[in-house]
Short mmCIF file of N, CA, C and O in Angstrom, two decimals:
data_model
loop_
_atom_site.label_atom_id
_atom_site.label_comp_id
_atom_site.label_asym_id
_atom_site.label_seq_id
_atom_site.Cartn_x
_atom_site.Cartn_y
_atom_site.Cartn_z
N UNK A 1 104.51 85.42 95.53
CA UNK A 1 103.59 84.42 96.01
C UNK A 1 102.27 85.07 96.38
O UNK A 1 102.24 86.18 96.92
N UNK A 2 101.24 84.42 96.10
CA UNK A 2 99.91 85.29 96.93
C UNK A 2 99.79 84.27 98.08
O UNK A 2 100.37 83.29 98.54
N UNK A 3 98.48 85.21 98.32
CA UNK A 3 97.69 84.98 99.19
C UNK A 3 96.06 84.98 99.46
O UNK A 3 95.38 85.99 99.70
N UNK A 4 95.76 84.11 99.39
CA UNK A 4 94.00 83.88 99.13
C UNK A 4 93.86 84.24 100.91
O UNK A 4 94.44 83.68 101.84
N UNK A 5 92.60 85.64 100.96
CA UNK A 5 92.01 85.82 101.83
C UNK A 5 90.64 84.85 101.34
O UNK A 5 90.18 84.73 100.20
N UNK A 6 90.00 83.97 103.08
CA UNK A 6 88.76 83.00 102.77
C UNK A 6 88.26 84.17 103.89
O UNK A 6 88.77 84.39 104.99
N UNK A 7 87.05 84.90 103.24
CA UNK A 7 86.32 86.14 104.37
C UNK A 7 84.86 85.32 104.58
O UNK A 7 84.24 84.64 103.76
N UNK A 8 84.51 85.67 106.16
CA UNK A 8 83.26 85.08 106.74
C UNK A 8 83.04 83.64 106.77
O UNK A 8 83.68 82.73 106.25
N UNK A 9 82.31 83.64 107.26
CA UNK A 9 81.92 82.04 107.25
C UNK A 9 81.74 81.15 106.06
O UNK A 9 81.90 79.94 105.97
N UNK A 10 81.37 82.03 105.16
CA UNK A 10 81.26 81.21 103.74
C UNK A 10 82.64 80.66 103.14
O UNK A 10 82.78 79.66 102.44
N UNK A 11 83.61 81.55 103.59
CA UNK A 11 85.09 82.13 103.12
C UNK A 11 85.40 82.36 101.59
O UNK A 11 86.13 81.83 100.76
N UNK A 12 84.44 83.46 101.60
CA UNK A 12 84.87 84.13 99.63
C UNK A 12 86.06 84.48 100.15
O UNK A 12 86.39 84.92 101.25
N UNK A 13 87.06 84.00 98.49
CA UNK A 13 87.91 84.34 98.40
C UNK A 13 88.20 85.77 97.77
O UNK A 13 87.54 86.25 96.85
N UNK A 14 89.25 86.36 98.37
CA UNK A 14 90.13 87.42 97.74
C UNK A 14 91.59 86.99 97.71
O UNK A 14 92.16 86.28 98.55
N UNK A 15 92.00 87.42 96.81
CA UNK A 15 93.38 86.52 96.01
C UNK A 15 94.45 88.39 96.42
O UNK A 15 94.20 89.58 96.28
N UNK A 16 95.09 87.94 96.71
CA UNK A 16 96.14 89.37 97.07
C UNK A 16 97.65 88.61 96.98
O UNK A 16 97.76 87.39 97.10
N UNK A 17 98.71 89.46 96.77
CA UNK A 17 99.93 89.16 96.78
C UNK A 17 101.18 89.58 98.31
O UNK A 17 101.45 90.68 98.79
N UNK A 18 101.52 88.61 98.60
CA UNK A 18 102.35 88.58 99.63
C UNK A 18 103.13 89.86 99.73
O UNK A 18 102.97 90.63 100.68
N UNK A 19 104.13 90.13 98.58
CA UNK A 19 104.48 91.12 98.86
C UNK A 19 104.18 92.58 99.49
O UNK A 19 104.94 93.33 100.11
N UNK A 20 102.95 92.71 99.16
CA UNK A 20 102.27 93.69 98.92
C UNK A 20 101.99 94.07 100.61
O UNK A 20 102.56 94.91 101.31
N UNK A 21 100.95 93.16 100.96
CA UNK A 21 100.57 92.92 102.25
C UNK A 21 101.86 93.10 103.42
O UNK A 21 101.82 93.72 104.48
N UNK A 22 102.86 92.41 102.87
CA UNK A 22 104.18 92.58 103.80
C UNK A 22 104.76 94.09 104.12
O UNK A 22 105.10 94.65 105.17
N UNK A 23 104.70 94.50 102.73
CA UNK A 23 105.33 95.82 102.48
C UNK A 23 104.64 97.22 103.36
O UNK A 23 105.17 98.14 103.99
N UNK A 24 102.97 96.83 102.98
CA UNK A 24 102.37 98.09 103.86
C UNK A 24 101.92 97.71 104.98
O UNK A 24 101.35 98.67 105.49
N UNK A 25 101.87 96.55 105.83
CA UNK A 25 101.39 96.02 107.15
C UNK A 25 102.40 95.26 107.91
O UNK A 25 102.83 94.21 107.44
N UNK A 26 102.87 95.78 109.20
CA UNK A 26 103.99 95.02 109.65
C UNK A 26 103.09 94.06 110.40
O UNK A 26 103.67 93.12 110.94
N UNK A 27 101.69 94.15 110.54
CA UNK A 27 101.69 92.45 110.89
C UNK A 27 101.91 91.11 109.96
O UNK A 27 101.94 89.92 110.28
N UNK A 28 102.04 91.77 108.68
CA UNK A 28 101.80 90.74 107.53
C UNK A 28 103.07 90.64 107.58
O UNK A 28 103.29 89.44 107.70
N UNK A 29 104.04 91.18 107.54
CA UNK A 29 105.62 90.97 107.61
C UNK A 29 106.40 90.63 108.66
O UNK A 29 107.60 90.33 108.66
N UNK A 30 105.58 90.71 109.62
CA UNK A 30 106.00 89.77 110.74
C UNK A 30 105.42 88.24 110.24
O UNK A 30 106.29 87.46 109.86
N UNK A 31 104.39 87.88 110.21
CA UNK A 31 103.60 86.58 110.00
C UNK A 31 104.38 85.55 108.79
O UNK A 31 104.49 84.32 108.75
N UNK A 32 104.79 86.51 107.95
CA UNK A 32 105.54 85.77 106.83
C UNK A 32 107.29 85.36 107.39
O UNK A 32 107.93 84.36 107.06
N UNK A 33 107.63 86.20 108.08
CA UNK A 33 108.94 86.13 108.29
C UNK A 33 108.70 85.32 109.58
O UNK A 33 109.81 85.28 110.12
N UNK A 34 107.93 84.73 110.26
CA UNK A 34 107.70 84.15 111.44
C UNK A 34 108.51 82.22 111.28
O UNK A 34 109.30 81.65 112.04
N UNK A 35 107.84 81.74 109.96
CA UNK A 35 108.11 80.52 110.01
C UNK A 35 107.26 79.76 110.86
O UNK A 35 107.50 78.60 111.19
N UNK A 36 106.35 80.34 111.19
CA UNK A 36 104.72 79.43 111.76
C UNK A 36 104.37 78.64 110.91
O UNK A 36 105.02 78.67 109.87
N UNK A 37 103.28 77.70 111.03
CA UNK A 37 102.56 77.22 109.95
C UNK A 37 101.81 78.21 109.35
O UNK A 37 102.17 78.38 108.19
N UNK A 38 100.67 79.11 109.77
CA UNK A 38 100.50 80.33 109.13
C UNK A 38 101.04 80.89 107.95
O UNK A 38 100.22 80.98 107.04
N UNK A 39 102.38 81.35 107.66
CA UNK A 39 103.12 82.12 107.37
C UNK A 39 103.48 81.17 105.87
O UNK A 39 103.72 81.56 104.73
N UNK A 40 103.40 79.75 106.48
CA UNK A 40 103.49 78.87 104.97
C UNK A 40 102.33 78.58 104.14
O UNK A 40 102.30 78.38 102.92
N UNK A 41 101.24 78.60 105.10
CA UNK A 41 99.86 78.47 104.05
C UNK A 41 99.67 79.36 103.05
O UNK A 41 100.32 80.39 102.93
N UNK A 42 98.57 78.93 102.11
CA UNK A 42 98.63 79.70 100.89
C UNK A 42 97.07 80.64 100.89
O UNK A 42 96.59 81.20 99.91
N UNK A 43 96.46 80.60 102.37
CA UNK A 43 95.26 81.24 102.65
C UNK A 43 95.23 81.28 103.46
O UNK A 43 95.60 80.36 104.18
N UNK A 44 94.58 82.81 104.07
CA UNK A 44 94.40 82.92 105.48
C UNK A 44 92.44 83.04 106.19
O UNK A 44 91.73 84.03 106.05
N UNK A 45 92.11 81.97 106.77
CA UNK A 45 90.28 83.06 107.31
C UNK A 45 90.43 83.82 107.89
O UNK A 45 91.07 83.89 108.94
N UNK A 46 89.72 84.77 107.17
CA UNK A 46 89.38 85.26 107.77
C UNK A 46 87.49 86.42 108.64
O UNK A 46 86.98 87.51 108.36
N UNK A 47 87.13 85.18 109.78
CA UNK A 47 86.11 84.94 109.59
C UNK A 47 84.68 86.04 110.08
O UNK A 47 83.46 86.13 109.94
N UNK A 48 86.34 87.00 111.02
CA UNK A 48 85.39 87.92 111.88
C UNK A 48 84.53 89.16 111.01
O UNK A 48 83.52 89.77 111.34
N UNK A 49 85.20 89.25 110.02
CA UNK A 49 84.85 90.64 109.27
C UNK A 49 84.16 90.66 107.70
O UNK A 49 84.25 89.76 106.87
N UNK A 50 83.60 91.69 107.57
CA UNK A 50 82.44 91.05 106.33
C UNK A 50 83.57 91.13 105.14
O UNK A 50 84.74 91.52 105.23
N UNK A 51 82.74 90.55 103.84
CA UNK A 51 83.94 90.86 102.58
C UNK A 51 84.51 92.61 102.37
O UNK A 51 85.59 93.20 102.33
N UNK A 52 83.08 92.95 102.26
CA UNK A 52 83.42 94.59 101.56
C UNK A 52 83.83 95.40 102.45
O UNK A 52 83.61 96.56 102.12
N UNK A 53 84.61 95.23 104.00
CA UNK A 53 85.07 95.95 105.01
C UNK A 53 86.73 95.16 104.68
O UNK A 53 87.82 95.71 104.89
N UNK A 54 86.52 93.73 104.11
CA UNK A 54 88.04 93.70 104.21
C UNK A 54 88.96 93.95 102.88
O UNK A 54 90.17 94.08 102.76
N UNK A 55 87.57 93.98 101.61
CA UNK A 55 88.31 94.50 100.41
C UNK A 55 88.43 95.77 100.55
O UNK A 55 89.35 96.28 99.91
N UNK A 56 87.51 96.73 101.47
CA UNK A 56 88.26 97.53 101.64
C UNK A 56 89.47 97.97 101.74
O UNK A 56 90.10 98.70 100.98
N UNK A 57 89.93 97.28 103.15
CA UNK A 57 90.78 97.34 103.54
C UNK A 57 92.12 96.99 102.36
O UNK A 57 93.11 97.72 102.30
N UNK A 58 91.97 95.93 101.58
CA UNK A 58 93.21 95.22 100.77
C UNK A 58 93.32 96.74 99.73
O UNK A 58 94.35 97.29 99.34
N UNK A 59 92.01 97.11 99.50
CA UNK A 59 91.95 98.14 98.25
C UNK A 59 93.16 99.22 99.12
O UNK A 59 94.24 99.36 98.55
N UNK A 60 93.01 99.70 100.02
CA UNK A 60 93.58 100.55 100.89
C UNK A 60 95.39 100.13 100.40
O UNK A 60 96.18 100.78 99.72
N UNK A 61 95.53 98.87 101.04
CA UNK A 61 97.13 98.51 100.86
C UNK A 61 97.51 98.36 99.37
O UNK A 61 98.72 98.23 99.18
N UNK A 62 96.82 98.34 98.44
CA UNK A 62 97.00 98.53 97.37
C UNK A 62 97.00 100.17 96.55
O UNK A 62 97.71 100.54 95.61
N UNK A 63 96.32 100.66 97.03
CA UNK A 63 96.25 102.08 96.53
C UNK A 63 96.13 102.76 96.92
O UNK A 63 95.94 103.63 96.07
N UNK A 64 96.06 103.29 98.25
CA UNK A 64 96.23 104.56 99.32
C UNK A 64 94.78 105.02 99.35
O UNK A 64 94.63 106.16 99.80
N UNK A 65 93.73 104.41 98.99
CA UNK A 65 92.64 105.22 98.75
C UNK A 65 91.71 104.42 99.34
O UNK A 65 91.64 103.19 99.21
N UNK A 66 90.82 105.31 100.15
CA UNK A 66 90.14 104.63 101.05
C UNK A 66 88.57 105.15 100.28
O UNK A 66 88.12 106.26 100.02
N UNK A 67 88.07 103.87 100.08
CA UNK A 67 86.74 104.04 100.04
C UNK A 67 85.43 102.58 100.51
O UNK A 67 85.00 101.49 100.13
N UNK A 68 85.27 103.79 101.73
CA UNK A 68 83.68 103.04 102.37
C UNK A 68 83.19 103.57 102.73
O UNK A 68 83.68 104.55 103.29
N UNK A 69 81.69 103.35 102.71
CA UNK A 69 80.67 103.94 103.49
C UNK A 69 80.68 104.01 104.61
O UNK A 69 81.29 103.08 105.16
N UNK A 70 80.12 104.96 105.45
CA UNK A 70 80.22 105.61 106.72
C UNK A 70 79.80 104.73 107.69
O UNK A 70 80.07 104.64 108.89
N UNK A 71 78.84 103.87 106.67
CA UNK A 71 78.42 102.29 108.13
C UNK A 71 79.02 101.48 107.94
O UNK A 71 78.50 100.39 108.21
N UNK A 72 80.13 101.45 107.49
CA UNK A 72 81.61 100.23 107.25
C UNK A 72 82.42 101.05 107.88
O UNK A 72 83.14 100.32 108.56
N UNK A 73 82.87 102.66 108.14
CA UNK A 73 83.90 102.40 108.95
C UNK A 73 84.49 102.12 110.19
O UNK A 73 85.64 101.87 110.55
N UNK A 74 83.08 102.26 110.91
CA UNK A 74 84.07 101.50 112.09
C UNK A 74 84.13 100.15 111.97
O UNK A 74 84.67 99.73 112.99
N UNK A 75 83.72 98.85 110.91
CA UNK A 75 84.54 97.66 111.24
C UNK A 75 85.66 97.81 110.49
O UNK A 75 86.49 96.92 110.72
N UNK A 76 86.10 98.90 109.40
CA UNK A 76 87.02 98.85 108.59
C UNK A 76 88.06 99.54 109.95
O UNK A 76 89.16 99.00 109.85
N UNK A 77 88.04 100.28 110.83
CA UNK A 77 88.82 101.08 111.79
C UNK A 77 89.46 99.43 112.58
O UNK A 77 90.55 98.93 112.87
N UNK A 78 88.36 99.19 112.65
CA UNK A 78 89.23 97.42 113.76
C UNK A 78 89.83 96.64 112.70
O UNK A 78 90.81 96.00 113.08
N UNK A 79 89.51 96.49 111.44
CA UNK A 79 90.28 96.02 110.73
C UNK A 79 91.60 96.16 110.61
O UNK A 79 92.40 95.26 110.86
N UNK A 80 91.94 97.52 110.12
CA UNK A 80 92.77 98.21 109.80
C UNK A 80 93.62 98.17 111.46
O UNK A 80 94.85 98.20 111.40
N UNK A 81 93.07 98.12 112.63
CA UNK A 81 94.22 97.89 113.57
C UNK A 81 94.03 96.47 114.13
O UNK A 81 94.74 96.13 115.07
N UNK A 82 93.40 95.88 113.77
CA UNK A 82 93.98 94.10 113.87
C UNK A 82 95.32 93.99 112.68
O UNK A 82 96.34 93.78 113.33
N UNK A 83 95.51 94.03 111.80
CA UNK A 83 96.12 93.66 110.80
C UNK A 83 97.39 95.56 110.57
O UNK A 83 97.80 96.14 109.56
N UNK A 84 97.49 95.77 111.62
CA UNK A 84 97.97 96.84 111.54
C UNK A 84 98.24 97.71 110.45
O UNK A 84 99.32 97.65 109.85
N UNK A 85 97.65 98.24 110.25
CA UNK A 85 97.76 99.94 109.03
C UNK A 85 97.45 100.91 109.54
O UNK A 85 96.35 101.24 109.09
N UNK A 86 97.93 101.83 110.53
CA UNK A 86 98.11 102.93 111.67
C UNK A 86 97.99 104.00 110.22
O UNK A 86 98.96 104.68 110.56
N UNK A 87 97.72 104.41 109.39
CA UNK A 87 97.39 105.57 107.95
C UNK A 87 95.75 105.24 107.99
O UNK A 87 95.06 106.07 108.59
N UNK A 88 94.97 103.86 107.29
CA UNK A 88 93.58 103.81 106.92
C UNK A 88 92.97 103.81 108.51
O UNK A 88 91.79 104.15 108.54
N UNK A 89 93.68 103.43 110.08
CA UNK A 89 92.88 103.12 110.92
C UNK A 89 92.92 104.95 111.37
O UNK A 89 91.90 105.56 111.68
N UNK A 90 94.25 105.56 111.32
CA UNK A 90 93.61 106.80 111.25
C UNK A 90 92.58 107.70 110.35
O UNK A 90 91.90 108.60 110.85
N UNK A 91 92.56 107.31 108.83
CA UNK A 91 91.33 107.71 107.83
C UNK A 91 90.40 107.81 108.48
O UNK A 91 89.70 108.82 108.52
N UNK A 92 90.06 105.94 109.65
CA UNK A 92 88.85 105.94 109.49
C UNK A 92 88.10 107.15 110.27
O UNK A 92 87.01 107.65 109.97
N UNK A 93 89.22 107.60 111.68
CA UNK A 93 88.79 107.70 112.77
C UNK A 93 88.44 109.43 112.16
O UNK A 93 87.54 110.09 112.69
N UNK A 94 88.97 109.78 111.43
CA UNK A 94 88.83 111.19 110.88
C UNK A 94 87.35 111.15 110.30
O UNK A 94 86.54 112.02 110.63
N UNK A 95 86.98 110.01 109.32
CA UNK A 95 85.71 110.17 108.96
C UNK A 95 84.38 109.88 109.94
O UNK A 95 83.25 110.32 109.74
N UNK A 96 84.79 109.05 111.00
CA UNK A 96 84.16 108.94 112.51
C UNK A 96 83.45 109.98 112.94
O UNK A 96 82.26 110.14 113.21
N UNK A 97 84.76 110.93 112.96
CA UNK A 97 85.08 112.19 113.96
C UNK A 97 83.95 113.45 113.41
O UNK A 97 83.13 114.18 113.98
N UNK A 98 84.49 113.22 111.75
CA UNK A 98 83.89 114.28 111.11
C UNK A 98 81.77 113.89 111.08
O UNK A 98 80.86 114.65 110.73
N UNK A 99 81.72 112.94 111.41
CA UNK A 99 80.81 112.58 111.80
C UNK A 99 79.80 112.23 113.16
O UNK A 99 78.67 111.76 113.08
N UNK A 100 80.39 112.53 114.18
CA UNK A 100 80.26 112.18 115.41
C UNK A 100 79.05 113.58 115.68
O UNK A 100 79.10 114.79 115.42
N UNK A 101 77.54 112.24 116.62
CA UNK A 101 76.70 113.01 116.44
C UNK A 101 76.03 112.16 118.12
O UNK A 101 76.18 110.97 118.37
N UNK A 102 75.55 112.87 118.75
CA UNK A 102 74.64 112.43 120.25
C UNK A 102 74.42 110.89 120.04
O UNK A 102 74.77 110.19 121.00
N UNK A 103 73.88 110.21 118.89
CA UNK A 103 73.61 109.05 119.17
C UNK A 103 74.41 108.35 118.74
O UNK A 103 74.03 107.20 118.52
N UNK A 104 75.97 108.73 118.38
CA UNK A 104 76.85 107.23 117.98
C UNK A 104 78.47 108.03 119.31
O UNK A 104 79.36 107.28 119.71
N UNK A 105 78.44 108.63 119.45
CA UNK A 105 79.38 108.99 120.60
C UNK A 105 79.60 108.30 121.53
O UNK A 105 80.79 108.45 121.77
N UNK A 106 79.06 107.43 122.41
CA UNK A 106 78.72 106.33 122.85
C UNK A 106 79.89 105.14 122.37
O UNK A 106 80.86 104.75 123.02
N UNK A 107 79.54 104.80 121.30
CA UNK A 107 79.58 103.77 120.20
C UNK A 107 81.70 103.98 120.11
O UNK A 107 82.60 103.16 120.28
N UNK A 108 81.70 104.59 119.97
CA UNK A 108 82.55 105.54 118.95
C UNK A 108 83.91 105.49 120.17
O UNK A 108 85.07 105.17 119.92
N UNK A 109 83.47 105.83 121.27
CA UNK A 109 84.57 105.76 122.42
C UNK A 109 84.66 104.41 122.56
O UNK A 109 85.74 104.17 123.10
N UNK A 110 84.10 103.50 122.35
CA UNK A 110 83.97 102.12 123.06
C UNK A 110 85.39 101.43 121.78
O UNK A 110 85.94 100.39 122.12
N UNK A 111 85.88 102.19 120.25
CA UNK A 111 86.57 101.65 119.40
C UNK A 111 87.63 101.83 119.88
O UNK A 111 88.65 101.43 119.32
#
């Protein structure tokens, strides 16, 4: 079965498969196995986060491979632990880290 992500306010779709999502995110496998209304819809908004921080993210549960730019990862880091994936929310914090400079240190503790 999929699952149509509706991202931002506009809600572009991204089309992803249930399984998939279940398999590498135990919030998605909780949500499906819940029996909410949620869990039966055939789309989820999602409205807080931009598209290319959350195709990130899907690209991630699909292929182990993380790729974003350095000013996407910290919304891809809250992504990745709203929707739990404890592997890409650690990626991000490594590419953070390896980056951490006087004026985002600040920033950076507050994630």
């Amino acid at each position: 079965m999929k699952l149509i992500f509706q991202v931002g306010s506009e809600r572009k779709p991204i089309h992803t498969h249930r399984i998939i999502l279940a398999h590498r995110s135990p919030y998605f496998q909780a949500l499906f196995q819940s029996g909410m209304r949620e869990s039966q819809q055939g789309s989820l908004h999602c409205p807080t986060y931009r598209y290319e921080v959350v195709w990130a993210y899907l690209l991630y549960l699909y292929s182990d491979d993380m790729h974003v730019a350095l000013e996407d990862a910290e919304e891809l880091l809250q992504v990745a632990d709203a929707y739990e994936c404890p592997p890409l929310k650690d990626a991000c914090a490594c590419l953070l880290m390896q980056n951490l400079a006087s004026d985002n240190v600040f920033r950076y503790l507050e994630l």
